[in-house]
Amino acid sequence: DTGVSQNPRHKITKRGQNVTFRCDPISEHNRLYWYRQTLGQGPEFLTYFQNEAQLEKSRLLSDRFSAERPKGSFSTLEIQRTEQGDSAMYLCASSRIQGTNYYEQYFGPGTRLTVT
Amino acid sequence: AQRVTQPEKLLSVFKGAPVELKCNYSYSGSPELFWYVQYSRQRLQLLLRHISRESIKGFTADLNKGETSFHLKKPFAQEEDSAMYYCALRRSSASKIIFGSGTRLSIRP
């Protein structure tokens, strides 16, 4: 499967614990996005990278959240001191950008986080 | 602020009947509009973009700037169309996508 992959697919954690998710984009896609989706809502943008540079962060991304894409390939999203309100599906997407040409964002299967 | 509104949480129609999923947006510039679909147990995927002006799986959507709408239509629904549909917007100069809350389409046999 050459699509976007995310690990783990499910994570159950206790409030106050730290969690880290990984996203592997489609090879050669230079843009990588993180979204969060809660029940009954559409995905909400969190942050995105172009290569290793983090270009935009949503106000939704509190200081407990940090994302990295150290070598411009895979990315990690860490949540520190998890709260019950962090329970959601975390989606990763990747796309290719060349100049001003926009290409489709391809989504991964998501990581479902449950904070107890 | 940019916003995408899908007024229907659930739309249920009979097989063979016409389908229209409503989408309204608020944005002062010239956005790109999309429809994404998520079938059961599958990942979110792009269905169509307004700039492509193409029909995908029998679905079409026309951007109406006067009414700020981008409704998704299909003349004859099929059972395999049952899925969650999200209308989405991208600002012309940005990369992030803003999604609506989604409409679950259920096609009855």
mmCIF file of N, CA and C in Angstrom, chain B residues 20-104:
data_model
loop_
_atom_site.group_PDB
_atom_site.id
_atom_site.type_symbol
_atom_site.label_atom_id
_atom_site.label_comp_id
_atom_site.label_asym_id
_atom_site.label_seq_id
_atom_site.Cartn_x
_atom_site.Cartn_y
_atom_site.Cartn_z
ATOM 1 N N GLU B 20 -29.629 15.748 -3.536
ATOM 2 C CA GLU B 20 -28.980 17.047 -3.466
ATOM 3 C C GLU B 20 -28.481 17.262 -2.039
ATOM 4 N N LEU B 21 -27.177 17.360 -1.886
ATOM 5 C CA LEU B 21 -26.589 17.651 -0.579
ATOM 6 C C LEU B 21 -26.204 19.130 -0.582
ATOM 7 N N LYS B 22 -26.711 19.853 0.401
ATOM 8 C CA LYS B 22 -26.529 21.299 0.411
ATOM 9 C C LYS B 22 -25.228 21.706 1.119
ATOM 10 N N CYS B 23 -24.630 22.765 0.575
ATOM 11 C CA CYS B 23 -23.417 23.321 1.150
ATOM 12 C C CYS B 23 -23.419 24.821 0.899
ATOM 13 N N ASN B 24 -23.233 25.587 1.949
ATOM 14 C CA ASN B 24 -23.060 27.030 1.836
ATOM 15 C C ASN B 24 -21.754 27.421 2.504
ATOM 16 N N TYR B 25 -21.135 28.442 1.993
ATOM 17 C CA TYR B 25 -19.851 28.856 2.549
ATOM 18 C C TYR B 25 -19.838 30.352 2.772
ATOM 19 N N SER B 26 -18.946 30.787 3.624
ATOM 20 C CA SER B 26 -18.716 32.219 3.816
ATOM 21 C C SER B 26 -17.229 32.474 3.658
ATOM 22 N N TYR B 27 -16.926 33.321 2.719
ATOM 23 C CA TYR B 27 -15.542 33.716 2.446
ATOM 24 C C TYR B 27 -15.599 34.887 1.493
ATOM 25 N N SER B 28 -14.859 35.905 1.753
ATOM 26 C CA SER B 28 -14.957 37.129 0.963
ATOM 27 C C SER B 28 -14.167 37.070 -0.333
ATOM 28 N N GLY B 29 -13.242 36.149 -0.440
ATOM 29 C CA GLY B 29 -12.409 36.072 -1.636
ATOM 30 C C GLY B 29 -12.927 35.056 -2.625
ATOM 31 N N SER B 30 -12.023 34.465 -3.383
ATOM 32 C CA SER B 30 -12.374 33.451 -4.373
ATOM 33 C C SER B 30 -11.835 32.098 -3.918
ATOM 34 N N PRO B 31 -12.652 31.318 -3.257
ATOM 35 C CA PRO B 31 -12.145 30.062 -2.707
ATOM 36 C C PRO B 31 -12.184 28.939 -3.731
ATOM 37 N N GLU B 32 -11.490 27.878 -3.389
ATOM 38 C CA GLU B 32 -11.679 26.616 -4.089
ATOM 39 C C GLU B 32 -12.641 25.785 -3.249
ATOM 40 N N LEU B 33 -13.599 25.170 -3.893
ATOM 41 C CA LEU B 33 -14.568 24.338 -3.183
ATOM 42 C C LEU B 33 -14.407 22.888 -3.587
ATOM 43 N N PHE B 34 -14.614 22.014 -2.597
ATOM 44 C CA PHE B 34 -14.433 20.588 -2.797
ATOM 45 C C PHE B 34 -15.588 19.817 -2.155
ATOM 46 N N TRP B 35 -15.780 18.602 -2.640
ATOM 47 C CA TRP B 35 -16.577 17.615 -1.927
ATOM 48 C C TRP B 35 -15.684 16.408 -1.659
ATOM 49 N N TYR B 36 -15.644 16.007 -0.371
ATOM 50 C CA TYR B 36 -14.939 14.811 0.037
ATOM 51 C C TYR B 36 -15.972 13.767 0.448
ATOM 52 N N VAL B 37 -15.616 12.495 0.310
ATOM 53 C CA VAL B 37 -16.520 11.409 0.663
ATOM 54 C C VAL B 37 -15.766 10.389 1.517
ATOM 55 N N GLN B 38 -16.492 9.820 2.468
ATOM 56 C CA GLN B 38 -15.911 8.754 3.288
ATOM 57 C C GLN B 38 -16.895 7.595 3.339
ATOM 58 N N TYR B 39 -16.560 6.522 2.624
ATOM 59 C CA TYR B 39 -17.372 5.312 2.651
ATOM 60 C C TYR B 39 -17.068 4.545 3.929
ATOM 61 N N SER B 40 -17.986 3.645 4.289
ATOM 62 C CA SER B 40 -17.834 2.897 5.529
ATOM 63 C C SER B 40 -16.486 2.181 5.573
ATOM 64 N N ARG B 41 -15.770 2.377 6.655
ATOM 65 C CA ARG B 41 -14.489 1.718 6.904
ATOM 66 C C ARG B 41 -13.398 2.105 5.896
ATOM 67 N N GLN B 42 -13.569 3.232 5.225
ATOM 68 C CA GLN B 42 -12.548 3.694 4.307
ATOM 69 C C GLN B 42 -12.083 5.084 4.722
ATOM 70 N N ARG B 43 -10.980 5.506 4.173
ATOM 71 C CA ARG B 43 -10.451 6.807 4.509
ATOM 72 C C ARG B 43 -11.127 7.904 3.698
ATOM 73 N N LEU B 44 -10.999 9.107 4.166
ATOM 74 C CA LEU B 44 -11.541 10.274 3.494
ATOM 75 C C LEU B 44 -10.869 10.445 2.125
ATOM 76 N N GLN B 45 -11.675 10.717 1.116
ATOM 77 C CA GLN B 45 -11.100 10.885 -0.223
ATOM 78 C C GLN B 45 -11.820 11.983 -0.980
ATOM 79 N N LEU B 46 -11.098 12.603 -1.889
ATOM 80 C CA LEU B 46 -11.660 13.680 -2.686
ATOM 81 C C LEU B 46 -12.654 13.114 -3.691
ATOM 82 N N LEU B 47 -13.830 13.730 -3.757
ATOM 83 C CA LEU B 47 -14.824 13.331 -4.752
ATOM 84 C C LEU B 47 -14.717 14.247 -5.972
ATOM 85 N N LEU B 48 -14.812 15.562 -5.742
ATOM 86 C CA LEU B 48 -14.652 16.467 -6.865
ATOM 87 C C LEU B 48 -14.275 17.868 -6.395
ATOM 88 N N ARG B 49 -13.708 18.633 -7.328
ATOM 89 C CA ARG B 49 -13.304 20.019 -7.096
ATOM 90 C C ARG B 49 -14.069 20.910 -8.059
ATOM 91 N N HIS B 50 -14.420 22.102 -7.630
ATOM 92 C CA HIS B 50 -15.253 22.938 -8.497
ATOM 93 C C HIS B 50 -14.500 23.368 -9.736
ATOM 94 N N ILE B 51 -13.175 23.518 -9.651
ATOM 95 C CA ILE B 51 -12.453 24.010 -10.809
ATOM 96 C C ILE B 51 -12.314 22.932 -11.881
ATOM 97 N N SER B 52 -12.535 21.673 -11.512
ATOM 98 C CA SER B 52 -12.408 20.607 -12.497
ATOM 99 C C SER B 52 -13.638 20.537 -13.392
ATOM 100 N N ARG B 53 -14.772 20.959 -12.842
ATOM 101 C CA ARG B 53 -16.033 20.964 -13.602
ATOM 102 C C ARG B 53 -16.321 19.596 -14.222
ATOM 103 N N GLU B 54 -16.047 18.554 -13.482
ATOM 104 C CA GLU B 54 -16.296 17.222 -14.030
ATOM 105 C C GLU B 54 -17.323 16.481 -13.179
ATOM 106 N N SER B 55 -17.866 15.426 -13.767
ATOM 107 C CA SER B 55 -18.815 14.575 -13.059
ATOM 108 C C SER B 55 -18.066 13.329 -12.587
ATOM 109 N N ILE B 56 -18.163 13.046 -11.302
ATOM 110 C CA ILE B 56 -17.514 11.877 -10.730
ATOM 111 C C ILE B 56 -18.581 10.983 -10.132
ATOM 112 N N LYS B 57 -18.606 9.741 -10.566
ATOM 113 C CA LYS B 57 -19.598 8.760 -10.089
ATOM 114 C C LYS B 57 -21.017 9.304 -10.252
ATOM 115 N N GLY B 58 -21.227 10.128 -11.264
ATOM 116 C CA GLY B 58 -22.542 10.677 -11.534
ATOM 117 C C GLY B 58 -22.865 11.927 -10.744
ATOM 118 N N PHE B 59 -21.958 12.346 -9.854
ATOM 119 C CA PHE B 59 -22.170 13.538 -9.050
ATOM 120 C C PHE B 59 -21.617 14.776 -9.758
ATOM 121 N N THR B 60 -22.326 15.879 -9.603
ATOM 122 C CA THR B 60 -21.849 17.172 -10.074
ATOM 123 C C THR B 60 -22.084 18.200 -8.982
ATOM 124 N N ALA B 61 -21.345 19.289 -9.052
ATOM 125 C CA ALA B 61 -21.540 20.386 -8.111
ATOM 126 C C ALA B 61 -21.192 21.678 -8.823
ATOM 127 N N ASP B 62 -22.054 22.641 -8.707
ATOM 128 C CA ASP B 62 -21.827 23.936 -9.346
ATOM 129 C C ASP B 62 -21.617 25.003 -8.293
ATOM 130 N N LEU B 63 -20.568 25.782 -8.473
ATOM 131 C CA LEU B 63 -20.288 26.881 -7.552
ATOM 132 C C LEU B 63 -21.165 28.061 -7.918
ATOM 133 N N ASN B 64 -21.967 28.519 -6.982
ATOM 134 C CA ASN B 64 -22.824 29.685 -7.170
ATOM 135 C C ASN B 64 -22.309 30.774 -6.247
ATOM 136 N N LYS B 65 -21.531 31.685 -6.820
ATOM 137 C CA LYS B 65 -20.914 32.722 -5.998
ATOM 138 C C LYS B 65 -21.944 33.700 -5.438
ATOM 139 N N GLY B 66 -23.021 33.925 -6.181
ATOM 140 C CA GLY B 66 -24.045 34.848 -5.699
ATOM 141 C C GLY B 66 -24.727 34.335 -4.437
ATOM 142 N N GLU B 67 -24.997 33.036 -4.420
ATOM 143 C CA GLU B 67 -25.643 32.414 -3.264
ATOM 144 C C GLU B 67 -24.624 31.788 -2.312
ATOM 145 N N THR B 68 -23.365 31.901 -2.649
ATOM 146 C CA THR B 68 -22.268 31.252 -1.881
ATOM 147 C C THR B 68 -22.645 29.817 -1.545
ATOM 148 N N SER B 69 -22.972 29.071 -2.595
ATOM 149 C CA SER B 69 -23.362 27.677 -2.403
ATOM 150 C C SER B 69 -22.572 26.778 -3.343
ATOM 151 N N PHE B 70 -22.490 25.510 -2.949
ATOM 152 C CA PHE B 70 -21.785 24.509 -3.743
ATOM 153 C C PHE B 70 -22.486 23.175 -3.486
ATOM 154 N N HIS B 71 -23.714 23.073 -3.921
ATOM 155 C CA HIS B 71 -24.523 21.888 -3.643
ATOM 156 C C HIS B 71 -24.089 20.721 -4.523
ATOM 157 N N LEU B 72 -24.133 19.531 -3.953
ATOM 158 C CA LEU B 72 -23.756 18.306 -4.664
ATOM 159 C C LEU B 72 -25.021 17.608 -5.143
ATOM 160 N N LYS B 73 -25.022 17.220 -6.410
ATOM 161 C CA LYS B 73 -26.243 16.645 -6.981
ATOM 162 C C LYS B 73 -25.947 15.366 -7.747
ATOM 163 N N LYS B 74 -26.946 14.491 -7.739
ATOM 164 C CA LYS B 74 -26.888 13.284 -8.561
ATOM 165 C C LYS B 74 -28.312 12.966 -8.972
ATOM 166 N N PRO B 75 -28.577 12.740 -10.254
ATOM 167 C CA PRO B 75 -29.959 12.554 -10.697
ATOM 168 C C PRO B 75 -30.598 11.257 -10.230
ATOM 169 N N PHE B 76 -29.801 10.192 -10.118
ATOM 170 C CA PHE B 76 -30.366 8.893 -9.744
ATOM 171 C C PHE B 76 -29.455 8.222 -8.713
ATOM 172 N N ALA B 77 -29.879 8.200 -7.477
ATOM 173 C CA ALA B 77 -29.046 7.648 -6.409
ATOM 174 C C ALA B 77 -28.897 6.133 -6.539
ATOM 175 N N GLN B 78 -27.712 5.650 -6.141
ATOM 176 C CA GLN B 78 -27.429 4.219 -6.119
ATOM 177 C C GLN B 78 -27.060 3.822 -4.697
ATOM 178 N N GLU B 79 -27.270 2.557 -4.370
ATOM 179 C CA GLU B 79 -27.016 2.116 -2.994
ATOM 180 C C GLU B 79 -25.568 2.355 -2.584
ATOM 181 N N GLU B 80 -24.651 2.228 -3.533
ATOM 182 C CA GLU B 80 -23.235 2.412 -3.198
ATOM 183 C C GLU B 80 -22.865 3.870 -2.936
ATOM 184 N N ASP B 81 -23.811 4.774 -3.101
ATOM 185 C CA ASP B 81 -23.560 6.182 -2.777
ATOM 186 C C ASP B 81 -23.688 6.451 -1.280
ATOM 187 N N SER B 82 -24.194 5.492 -0.540
ATOM 188 C CA SER B 82 -24.327 5.677 0.911
ATOM 189 C C SER B 82 -22.947 5.921 1.514
ATOM 190 N N ALA B 83 -22.801 7.049 2.193
ATOM 191 C CA ALA B 83 -21.507 7.452 2.733
ATOM 192 C C ALA B 83 -21.674 8.762 3.483
ATOM 193 N N MET B 84 -20.559 9.215 4.054
ATOM 194 C CA MET B 84 -20.510 10.530 4.693
ATOM 195 C C MET B 84 -19.892 11.492 3.688
ATOM 196 N N TYR B 85 -20.527 12.619 3.475
ATOM 197 C CA TYR B 85 -20.055 13.600 2.502
ATOM 198 C C TYR B 85 -19.705 14.914 3.209
ATOM 199 N N TYR B 86 -18.524 15.430 2.891
ATOM 200 C CA TYR B 86 -18.062 16.677 3.490
ATOM 201 C C TYR B 86 -17.811 17.703 2.392
ATOM 202 N N CYS B 87 -18.391 18.857 2.562
ATOM 203 C CA CYS B 87 -18.086 19.997 1.706
ATOM 204 C C CYS B 87 -16.883 20.713 2.324
ATOM 205 N N ALA B 88 -16.015 21.246 1.503
ATOM 206 C CA ALA B 88 -14.790 21.859 2.039
ATOM 207 C C ALA B 88 -14.366 23.039 1.186
ATOM 208 N N LEU B 89 -13.591 23.911 1.808
ATOM 209 C CA LEU B 89 -13.163 25.158 1.177
ATOM 210 C C LEU B 89 -11.669 25.340 1.393
ATOM 211 N N ARG B 90 -11.017 25.874 0.385
ATOM 212 C CA ARG B 90 -9.610 26.256 0.538
ATOM 213 C C ARG B 90 -9.469 27.680 0.028
ATOM 214 N N ARG B 91 -8.878 28.512 0.833
ATOM 215 C CA ARG B 91 -8.624 29.870 0.383
ATOM 216 C C ARG B 91 -7.632 29.833 -0.764
ATOM 217 N N SER B 92 -7.766 30.763 -1.656
ATOM 218 C CA SER B 92 -6.947 30.717 -2.859
ATOM 219 C C SER B 92 -5.463 30.799 -2.557
ATOM 220 N N SER B 93 -5.102 31.420 -1.465
ATOM 221 C CA SER B 93 -3.677 31.620 -1.209
ATOM 222 C C SER B 93 -3.159 30.737 -0.078
ATOM 223 N N ALA B 94 -3.986 29.828 0.400
ATOM 224 C CA ALA B 94 -3.581 29.014 1.550
ATOM 225 C C ALA B 94 -3.627 27.531 1.192
ATOM 226 N N SER B 95 -3.149 26.732 2.087
ATOM 227 C CA SER B 95 -3.086 25.310 1.826
ATOM 228 C C SER B 95 -4.067 24.496 2.657
ATOM 229 N N LYS B 96 -4.429 25.002 3.831
ATOM 230 C CA LYS B 96 -5.296 24.200 4.684
ATOM 231 C C LYS B 96 -6.707 24.162 4.113
ATOM 232 N N ILE B 97 -7.411 23.101 4.450
ATOM 233 C CA ILE B 97 -8.783 22.923 3.996
ATOM 234 C C ILE B 97 -9.714 23.090 5.184
ATOM 235 N N ILE B 98 -10.789 23.798 4.969
ATOM 236 C CA ILE B 98 -11.809 23.991 6.002
ATOM 237 C C ILE B 98 -13.011 23.145 5.619
ATOM 238 N N PHE B 99 -13.389 22.248 6.521
ATOM 239 C CA PHE B 99 -14.456 21.295 6.254
ATOM 240 C C PHE B 99 -15.762 21.708 6.914
ATOM 241 N N GLY B 100 -16.864 21.311 6.287
ATOM 242 C CA GLY B 100 -18.156 21.379 6.938
ATOM 243 C C GLY B 100 -18.315 20.205 7.882
ATOM 244 N N SER B 101 -19.440 20.161 8.563
ATOM 245 C CA SER B 101 -19.660 19.120 9.570
ATOM 246 C C SER B 101 -20.129 17.798 8.970
ATOM 247 N N GLY B 102 -20.431 17.797 7.685
ATOM 248 C CA GLY B 102 -20.750 16.547 7.013
ATOM 249 C C GLY B 102 -22.230 16.232 6.957
ATOM 250 N N THR B 103 -22.606 15.491 5.918
ATOM 251 C CA THR B 103 -23.966 14.966 5.747
ATOM 252 C C THR B 103 -23.868 13.473 5.485
ATOM 253 N N ARG B 104 -24.586 12.709 6.272
ATOM 254 C CA ARG B 104 -24.621 11.264 6.024
ATOM 255 C C ARG B 104 -25.724 10.977 5.023
#
